[in-house]
CSV table of C-alpha atoms in Angstrom, one decimal:
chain,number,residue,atom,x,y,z
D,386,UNK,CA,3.7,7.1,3.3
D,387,UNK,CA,4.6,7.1,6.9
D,388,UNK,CA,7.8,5.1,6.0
D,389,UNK,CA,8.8,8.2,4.6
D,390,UNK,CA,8.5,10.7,7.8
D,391,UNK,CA,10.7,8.0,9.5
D,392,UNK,CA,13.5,10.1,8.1
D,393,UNK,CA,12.4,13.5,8.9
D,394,UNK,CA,12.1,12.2,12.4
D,395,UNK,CA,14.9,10.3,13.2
D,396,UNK,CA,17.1,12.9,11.1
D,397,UNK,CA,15.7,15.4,13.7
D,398,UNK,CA,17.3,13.2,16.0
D,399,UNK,CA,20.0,12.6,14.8
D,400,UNK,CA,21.0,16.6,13.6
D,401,UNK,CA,20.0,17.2,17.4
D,402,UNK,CA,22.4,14.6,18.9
D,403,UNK,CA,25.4,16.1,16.8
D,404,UNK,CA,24.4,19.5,18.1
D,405,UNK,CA,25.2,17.8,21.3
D,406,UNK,CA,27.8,16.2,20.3
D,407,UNK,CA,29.5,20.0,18.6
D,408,UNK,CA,28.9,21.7,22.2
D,409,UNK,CA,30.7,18.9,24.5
D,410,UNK,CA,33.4,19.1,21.8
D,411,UNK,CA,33.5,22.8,22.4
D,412,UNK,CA,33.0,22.2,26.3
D,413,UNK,CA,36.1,19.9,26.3
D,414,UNK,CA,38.4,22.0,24.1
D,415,UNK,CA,37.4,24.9,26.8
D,416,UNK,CA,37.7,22.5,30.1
D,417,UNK,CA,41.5,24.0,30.6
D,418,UNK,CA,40.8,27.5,29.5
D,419,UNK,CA,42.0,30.5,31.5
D,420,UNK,CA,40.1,33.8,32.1
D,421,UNK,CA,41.4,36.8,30.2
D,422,UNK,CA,41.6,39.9,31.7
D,423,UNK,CA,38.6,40.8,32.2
D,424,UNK,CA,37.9,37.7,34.6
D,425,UNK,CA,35.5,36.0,32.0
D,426,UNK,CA,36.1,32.2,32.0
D,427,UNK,CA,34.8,29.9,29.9
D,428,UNK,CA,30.9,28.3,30.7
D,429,UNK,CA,30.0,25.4,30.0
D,430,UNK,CA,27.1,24.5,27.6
D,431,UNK,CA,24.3,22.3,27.4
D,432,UNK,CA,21.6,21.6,24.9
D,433,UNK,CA,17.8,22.0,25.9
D,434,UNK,CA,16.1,19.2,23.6
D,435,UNK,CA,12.7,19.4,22.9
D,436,UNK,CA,10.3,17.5,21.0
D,437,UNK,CA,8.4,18.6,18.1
D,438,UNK,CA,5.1,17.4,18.3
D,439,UNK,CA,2.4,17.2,15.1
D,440,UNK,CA,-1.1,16.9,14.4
D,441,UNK,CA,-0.1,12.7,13.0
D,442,UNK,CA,1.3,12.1,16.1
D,443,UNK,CA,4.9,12.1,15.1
D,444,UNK,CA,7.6,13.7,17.5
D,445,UNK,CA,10.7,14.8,16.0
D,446,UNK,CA,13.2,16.6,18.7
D,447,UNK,CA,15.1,20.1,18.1
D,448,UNK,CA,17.2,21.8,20.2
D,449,UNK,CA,15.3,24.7,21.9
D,450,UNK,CA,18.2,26.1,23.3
D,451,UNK,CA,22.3,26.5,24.2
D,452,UNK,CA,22.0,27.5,28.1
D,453,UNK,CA,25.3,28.4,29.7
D,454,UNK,CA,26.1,26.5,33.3
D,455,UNK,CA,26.2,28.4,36.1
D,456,UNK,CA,28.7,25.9,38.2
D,457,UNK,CA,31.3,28.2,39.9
D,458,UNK,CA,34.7,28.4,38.2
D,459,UNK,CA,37.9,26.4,38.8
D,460,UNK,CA,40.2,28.5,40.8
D,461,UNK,CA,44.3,27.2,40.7
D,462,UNK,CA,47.0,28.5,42.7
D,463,UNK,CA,49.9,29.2,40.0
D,464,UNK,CA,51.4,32.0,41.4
D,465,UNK,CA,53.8,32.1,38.8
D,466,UNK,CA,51.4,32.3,35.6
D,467,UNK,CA,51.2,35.2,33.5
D,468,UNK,CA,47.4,35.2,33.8
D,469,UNK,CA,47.4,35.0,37.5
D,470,UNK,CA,45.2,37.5,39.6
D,471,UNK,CA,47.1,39.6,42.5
D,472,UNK,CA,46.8,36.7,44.9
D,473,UNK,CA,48.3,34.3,42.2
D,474,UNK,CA,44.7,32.9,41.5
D,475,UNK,CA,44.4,31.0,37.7
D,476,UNK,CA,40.3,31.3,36.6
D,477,UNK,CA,39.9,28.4,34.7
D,478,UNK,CA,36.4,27.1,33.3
D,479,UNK,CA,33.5,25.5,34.9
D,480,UNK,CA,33.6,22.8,32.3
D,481,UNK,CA,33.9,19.1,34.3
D,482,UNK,CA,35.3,16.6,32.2
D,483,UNK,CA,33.9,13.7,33.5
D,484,UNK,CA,30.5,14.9,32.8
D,485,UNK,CA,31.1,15.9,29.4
D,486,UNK,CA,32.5,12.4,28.6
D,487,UNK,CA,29.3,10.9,29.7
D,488,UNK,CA,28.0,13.0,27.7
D,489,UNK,CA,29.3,12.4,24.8
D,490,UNK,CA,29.0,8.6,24.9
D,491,UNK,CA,25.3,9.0,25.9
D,492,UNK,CA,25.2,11.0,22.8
D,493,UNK,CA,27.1,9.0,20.5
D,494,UNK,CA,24.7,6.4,21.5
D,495,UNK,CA,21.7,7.8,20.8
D,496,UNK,CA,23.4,9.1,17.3
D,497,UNK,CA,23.7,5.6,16.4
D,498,UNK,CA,20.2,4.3,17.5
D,499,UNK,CA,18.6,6.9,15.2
D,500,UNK,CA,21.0,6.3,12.0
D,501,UNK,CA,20.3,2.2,13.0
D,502,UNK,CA,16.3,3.1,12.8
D,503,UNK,CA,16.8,5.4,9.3
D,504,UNK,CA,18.8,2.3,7.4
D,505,UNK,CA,15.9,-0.4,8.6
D,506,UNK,CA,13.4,2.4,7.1
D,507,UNK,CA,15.3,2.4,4.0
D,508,UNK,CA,15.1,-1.5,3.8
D,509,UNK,CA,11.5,-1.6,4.6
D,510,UNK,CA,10.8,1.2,1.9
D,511,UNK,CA,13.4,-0.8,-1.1
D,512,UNK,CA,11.2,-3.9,0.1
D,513,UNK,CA,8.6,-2.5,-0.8
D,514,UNK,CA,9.3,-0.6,-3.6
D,515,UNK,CA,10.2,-4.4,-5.1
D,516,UNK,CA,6.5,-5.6,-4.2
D,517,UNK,CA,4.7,-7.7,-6.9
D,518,UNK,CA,7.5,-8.1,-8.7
D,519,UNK,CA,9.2,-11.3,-7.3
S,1009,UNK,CA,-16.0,-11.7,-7.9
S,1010,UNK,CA,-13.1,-9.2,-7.9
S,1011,UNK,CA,-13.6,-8.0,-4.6
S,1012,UNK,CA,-13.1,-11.6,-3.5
S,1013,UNK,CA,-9.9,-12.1,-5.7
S,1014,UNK,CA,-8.4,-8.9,-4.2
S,1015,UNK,CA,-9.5,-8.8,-0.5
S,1016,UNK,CA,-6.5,-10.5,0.9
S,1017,UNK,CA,-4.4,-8.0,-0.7
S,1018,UNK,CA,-6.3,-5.1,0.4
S,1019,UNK,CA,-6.6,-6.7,4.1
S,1020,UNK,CA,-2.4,-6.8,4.0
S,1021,UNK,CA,-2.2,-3.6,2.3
S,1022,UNK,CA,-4.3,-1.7,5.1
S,1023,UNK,CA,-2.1,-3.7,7.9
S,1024,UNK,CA,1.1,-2.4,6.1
S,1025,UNK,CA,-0.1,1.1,6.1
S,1026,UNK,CA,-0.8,0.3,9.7
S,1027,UNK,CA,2.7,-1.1,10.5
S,1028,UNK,CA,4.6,1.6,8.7
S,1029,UNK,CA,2.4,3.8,11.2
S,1030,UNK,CA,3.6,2.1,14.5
S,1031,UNK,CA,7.0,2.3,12.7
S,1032,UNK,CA,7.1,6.1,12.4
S,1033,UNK,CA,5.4,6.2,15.9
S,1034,UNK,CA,8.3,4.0,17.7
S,1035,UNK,CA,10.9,6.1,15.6
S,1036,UNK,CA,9.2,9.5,17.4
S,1037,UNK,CA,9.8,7.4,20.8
S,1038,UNK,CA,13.7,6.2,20.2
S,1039,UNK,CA,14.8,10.0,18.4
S,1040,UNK,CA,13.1,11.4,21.8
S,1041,UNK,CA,15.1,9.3,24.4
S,1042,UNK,CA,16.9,11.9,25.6
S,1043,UNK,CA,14.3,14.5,25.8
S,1044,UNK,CA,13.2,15.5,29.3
S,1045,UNK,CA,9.2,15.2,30.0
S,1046,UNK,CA,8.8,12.6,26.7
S,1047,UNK,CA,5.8,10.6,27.1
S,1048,UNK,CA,6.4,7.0,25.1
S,1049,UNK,CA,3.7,6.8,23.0
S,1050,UNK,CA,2.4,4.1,21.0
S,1051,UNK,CA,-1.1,2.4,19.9
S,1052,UNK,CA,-3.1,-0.7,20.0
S,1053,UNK,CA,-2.6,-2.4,16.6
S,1054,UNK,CA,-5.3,-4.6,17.3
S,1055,UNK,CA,-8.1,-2.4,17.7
S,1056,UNK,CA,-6.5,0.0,14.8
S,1057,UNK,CA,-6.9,-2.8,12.2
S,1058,UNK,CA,-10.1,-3.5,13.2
S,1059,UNK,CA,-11.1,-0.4,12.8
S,1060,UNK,CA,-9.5,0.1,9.5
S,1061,UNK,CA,-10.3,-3.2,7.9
S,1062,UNK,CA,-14.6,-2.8,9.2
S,1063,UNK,CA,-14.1,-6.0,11.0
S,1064,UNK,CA,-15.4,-5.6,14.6
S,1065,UNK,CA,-14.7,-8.7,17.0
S,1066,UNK,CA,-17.2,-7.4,19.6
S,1067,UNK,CA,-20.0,-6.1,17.3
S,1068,UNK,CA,-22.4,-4.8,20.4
S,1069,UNK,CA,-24.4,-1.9,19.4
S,1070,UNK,CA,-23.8,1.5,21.2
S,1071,UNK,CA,-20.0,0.2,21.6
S,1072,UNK,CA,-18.5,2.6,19.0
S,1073,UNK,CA,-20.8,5.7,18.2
S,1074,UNK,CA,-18.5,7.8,16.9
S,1075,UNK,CA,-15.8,7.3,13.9
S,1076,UNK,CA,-18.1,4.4,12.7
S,1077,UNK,CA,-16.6,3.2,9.5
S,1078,UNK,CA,-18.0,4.8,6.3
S,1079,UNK,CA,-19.6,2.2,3.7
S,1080,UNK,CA,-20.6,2.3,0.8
S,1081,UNK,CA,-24.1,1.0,-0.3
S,1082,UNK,CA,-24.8,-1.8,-2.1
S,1083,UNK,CA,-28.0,-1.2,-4.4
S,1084,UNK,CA,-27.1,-3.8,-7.1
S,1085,UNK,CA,-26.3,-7.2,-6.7
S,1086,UNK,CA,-23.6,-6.5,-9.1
S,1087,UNK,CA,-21.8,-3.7,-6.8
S,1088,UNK,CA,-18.7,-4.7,-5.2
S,1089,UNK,CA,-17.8,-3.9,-1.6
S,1090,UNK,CA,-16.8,-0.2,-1.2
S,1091,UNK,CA,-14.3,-1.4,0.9
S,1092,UNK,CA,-15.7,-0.7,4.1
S,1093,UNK,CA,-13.8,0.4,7.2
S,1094,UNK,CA,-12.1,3.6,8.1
S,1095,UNK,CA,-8.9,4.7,6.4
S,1096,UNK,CA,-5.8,3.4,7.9
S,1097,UNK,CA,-4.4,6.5,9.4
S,1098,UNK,CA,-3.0,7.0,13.3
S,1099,UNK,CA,-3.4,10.5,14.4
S,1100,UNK,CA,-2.9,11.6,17.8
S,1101,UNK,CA,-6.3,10.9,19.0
S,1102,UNK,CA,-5.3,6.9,18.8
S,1103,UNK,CA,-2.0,7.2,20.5
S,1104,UNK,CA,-1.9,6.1,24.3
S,1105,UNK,CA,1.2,6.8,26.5
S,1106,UNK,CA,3.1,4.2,27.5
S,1107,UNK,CA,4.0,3.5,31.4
S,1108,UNK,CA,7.0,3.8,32.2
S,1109,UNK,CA,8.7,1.0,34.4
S,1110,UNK,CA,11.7,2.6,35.5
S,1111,UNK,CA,10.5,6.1,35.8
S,1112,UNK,CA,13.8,8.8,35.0
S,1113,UNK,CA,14.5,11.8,36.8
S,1114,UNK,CA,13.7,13.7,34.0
S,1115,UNK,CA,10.3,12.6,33.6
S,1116,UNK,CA,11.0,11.0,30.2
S,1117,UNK,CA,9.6,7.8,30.1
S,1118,UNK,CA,11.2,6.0,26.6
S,1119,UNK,CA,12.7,2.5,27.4
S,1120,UNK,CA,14.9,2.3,24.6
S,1121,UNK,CA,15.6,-1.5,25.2
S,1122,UNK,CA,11.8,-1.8,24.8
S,1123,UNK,CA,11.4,0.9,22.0
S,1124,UNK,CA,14.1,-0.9,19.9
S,1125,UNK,CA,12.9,-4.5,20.4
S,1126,UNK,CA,9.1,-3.5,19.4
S,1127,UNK,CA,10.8,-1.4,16.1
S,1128,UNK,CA,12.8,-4.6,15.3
S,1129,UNK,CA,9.1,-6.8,15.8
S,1130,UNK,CA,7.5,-4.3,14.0
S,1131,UNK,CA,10.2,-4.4,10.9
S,1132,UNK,CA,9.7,-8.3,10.8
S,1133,UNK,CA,5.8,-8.0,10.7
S,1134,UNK,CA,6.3,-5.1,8.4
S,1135,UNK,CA,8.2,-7.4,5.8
S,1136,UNK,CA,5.8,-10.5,6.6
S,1137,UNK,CA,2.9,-8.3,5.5
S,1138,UNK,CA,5.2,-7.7,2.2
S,1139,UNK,CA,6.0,-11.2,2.1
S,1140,UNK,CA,1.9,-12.2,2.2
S,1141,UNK,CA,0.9,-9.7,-0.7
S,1142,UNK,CA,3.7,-10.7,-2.9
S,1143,UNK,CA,2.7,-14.0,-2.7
S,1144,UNK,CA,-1.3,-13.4,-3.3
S,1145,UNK,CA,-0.4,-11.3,-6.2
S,1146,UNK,CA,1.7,-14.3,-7.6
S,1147,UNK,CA,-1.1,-16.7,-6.5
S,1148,UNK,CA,-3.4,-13.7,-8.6
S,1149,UNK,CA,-0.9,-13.9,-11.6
S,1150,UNK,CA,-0.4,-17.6,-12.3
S,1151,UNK,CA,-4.1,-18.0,-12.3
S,1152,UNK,CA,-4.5,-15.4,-15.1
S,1153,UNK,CA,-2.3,-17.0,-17.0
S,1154,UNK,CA,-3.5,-20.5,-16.4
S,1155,UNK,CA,0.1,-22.1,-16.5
């Protein structure tokens, strides 16, 4: 019953989008995040999505990876913060904000599409589990 | 006599197997608009019912060599129709890419505006075909029981 795989693939989906939607939380948190001593800051992350393809034709989508961006980090002059380097530098994260907000909508988006296309599957399939009977 | 009784049921039920195909196809589409280098894919319902119920529009010989449909044959005048035609089932090998119109930078080419309005089309047609076979098997019923 091909109804049935709906499900599997749009829950796929849908697991995949709230991946997304877990690393721009994470990315936001981060987005004012100073280095520590070491000079390590915070990298942003993105999902890789990729489709999972099978013999029936169906196409779920996974996430094939968590890649790390390799924009250069924010640099502040706050000569007067404990974390400052010798030239009274702050090292903050690459994260940009705006970028990650589009992010998240676009994601929240496609979240919804996919839960909209697994509650029309479950009427179709309750339809028909009611056939010959009205 | 049978055969006759139940062929517009079994015409619906192989286009409902067929719908809930394209629906499961068009849900791979809209759970993979964000993936980059997607094709769309979707297939000709036309042609796949065809196929699936034995009926052939264009019945010229040579046009379809391979995946004729499998028939049973009739050596009685008593047999019913095996039910001729192919099962309904969409595999890979039927599924065409759709072009994109706005082509993304990404190389994915879902239109979700599109995707979504054929999944609601498809939903309707989906509970239309329910819709016909309920009604054939209460057409079926009250003539059984003559009231």
């Amino acid at each position: 019953m091909s109804l049935m795989k709906v499900f599997g693939i749009s829950g796929s989906a849908v697991s995949a989008q709230s991946q997304r939607l877990n690393v721009v939380a994470s990315n936001l948190a981060n987005a004012e995040a100073v280095a520590g001593p070491d000079g390590q800051s915070y990298k942003a992350r993105q999902v890789v999505f990729q489709t999972q393809p099978t013999a029936d034709g169906s196409a779920g989508v996974k996430v094939a990876q968590v890649i790390e961006g390799d924009a250069p980090a924010r640099r502040l002059y706050e000569p007067g913060h404990p974390m400052a380097d010798a030239e009274g530098f702050l090292t903050q994260s690459n994260v940009n904000v705006v970028e990650e907000m589009v992010n998240m909508i676009s994601a929240s988006r496609s979240y919804q599409n996919n839960v909209e296309v697994m509650n029309t599957a479950r009427q179709l399939l309750l339809k028909t589990l009611q056939m010959g009977q009205s | 006599m049978a055969d006759r009784l139940t062929d517009a049921v079994e015409f619906h039920g192989r286009a409902l197997i067929l719908r809930a195909e394209r629906q499961r196809v068009i849900a791979g589409n809209i759970a993979n608009a964000d993936t980059p280098r997607f094709a769309a894919r979707d297939f000709d319902f036309r042609s796949a019912l065809a196929e699936a119920t034995g009926y052939r529009a264009a019945d010229a010989p040579g046009s379809r060599p391979a995946g004729d449909p499998v028939r049973m044959r009739a050596t009685h005048e008593g047999h019913v129709g095996g039910g001729g035609g192919a099962p309904a089932r969409i595999d890979s090998t039927v599924l065409r890419y759709r072009a994109a119109e706005q082509p993304s930078l990404d190389g994915n080419s879902v239109d979700l505006d599109r995707e979504r309005a054929n999944f609601a089309d498809n939903a309707v047609r989906y509970e239309a075909g329910l819709r016909f076979i309920n009604g054939s098997v209460r057409t079926l019923l009250s003539a059984i029981r003559g009231e």
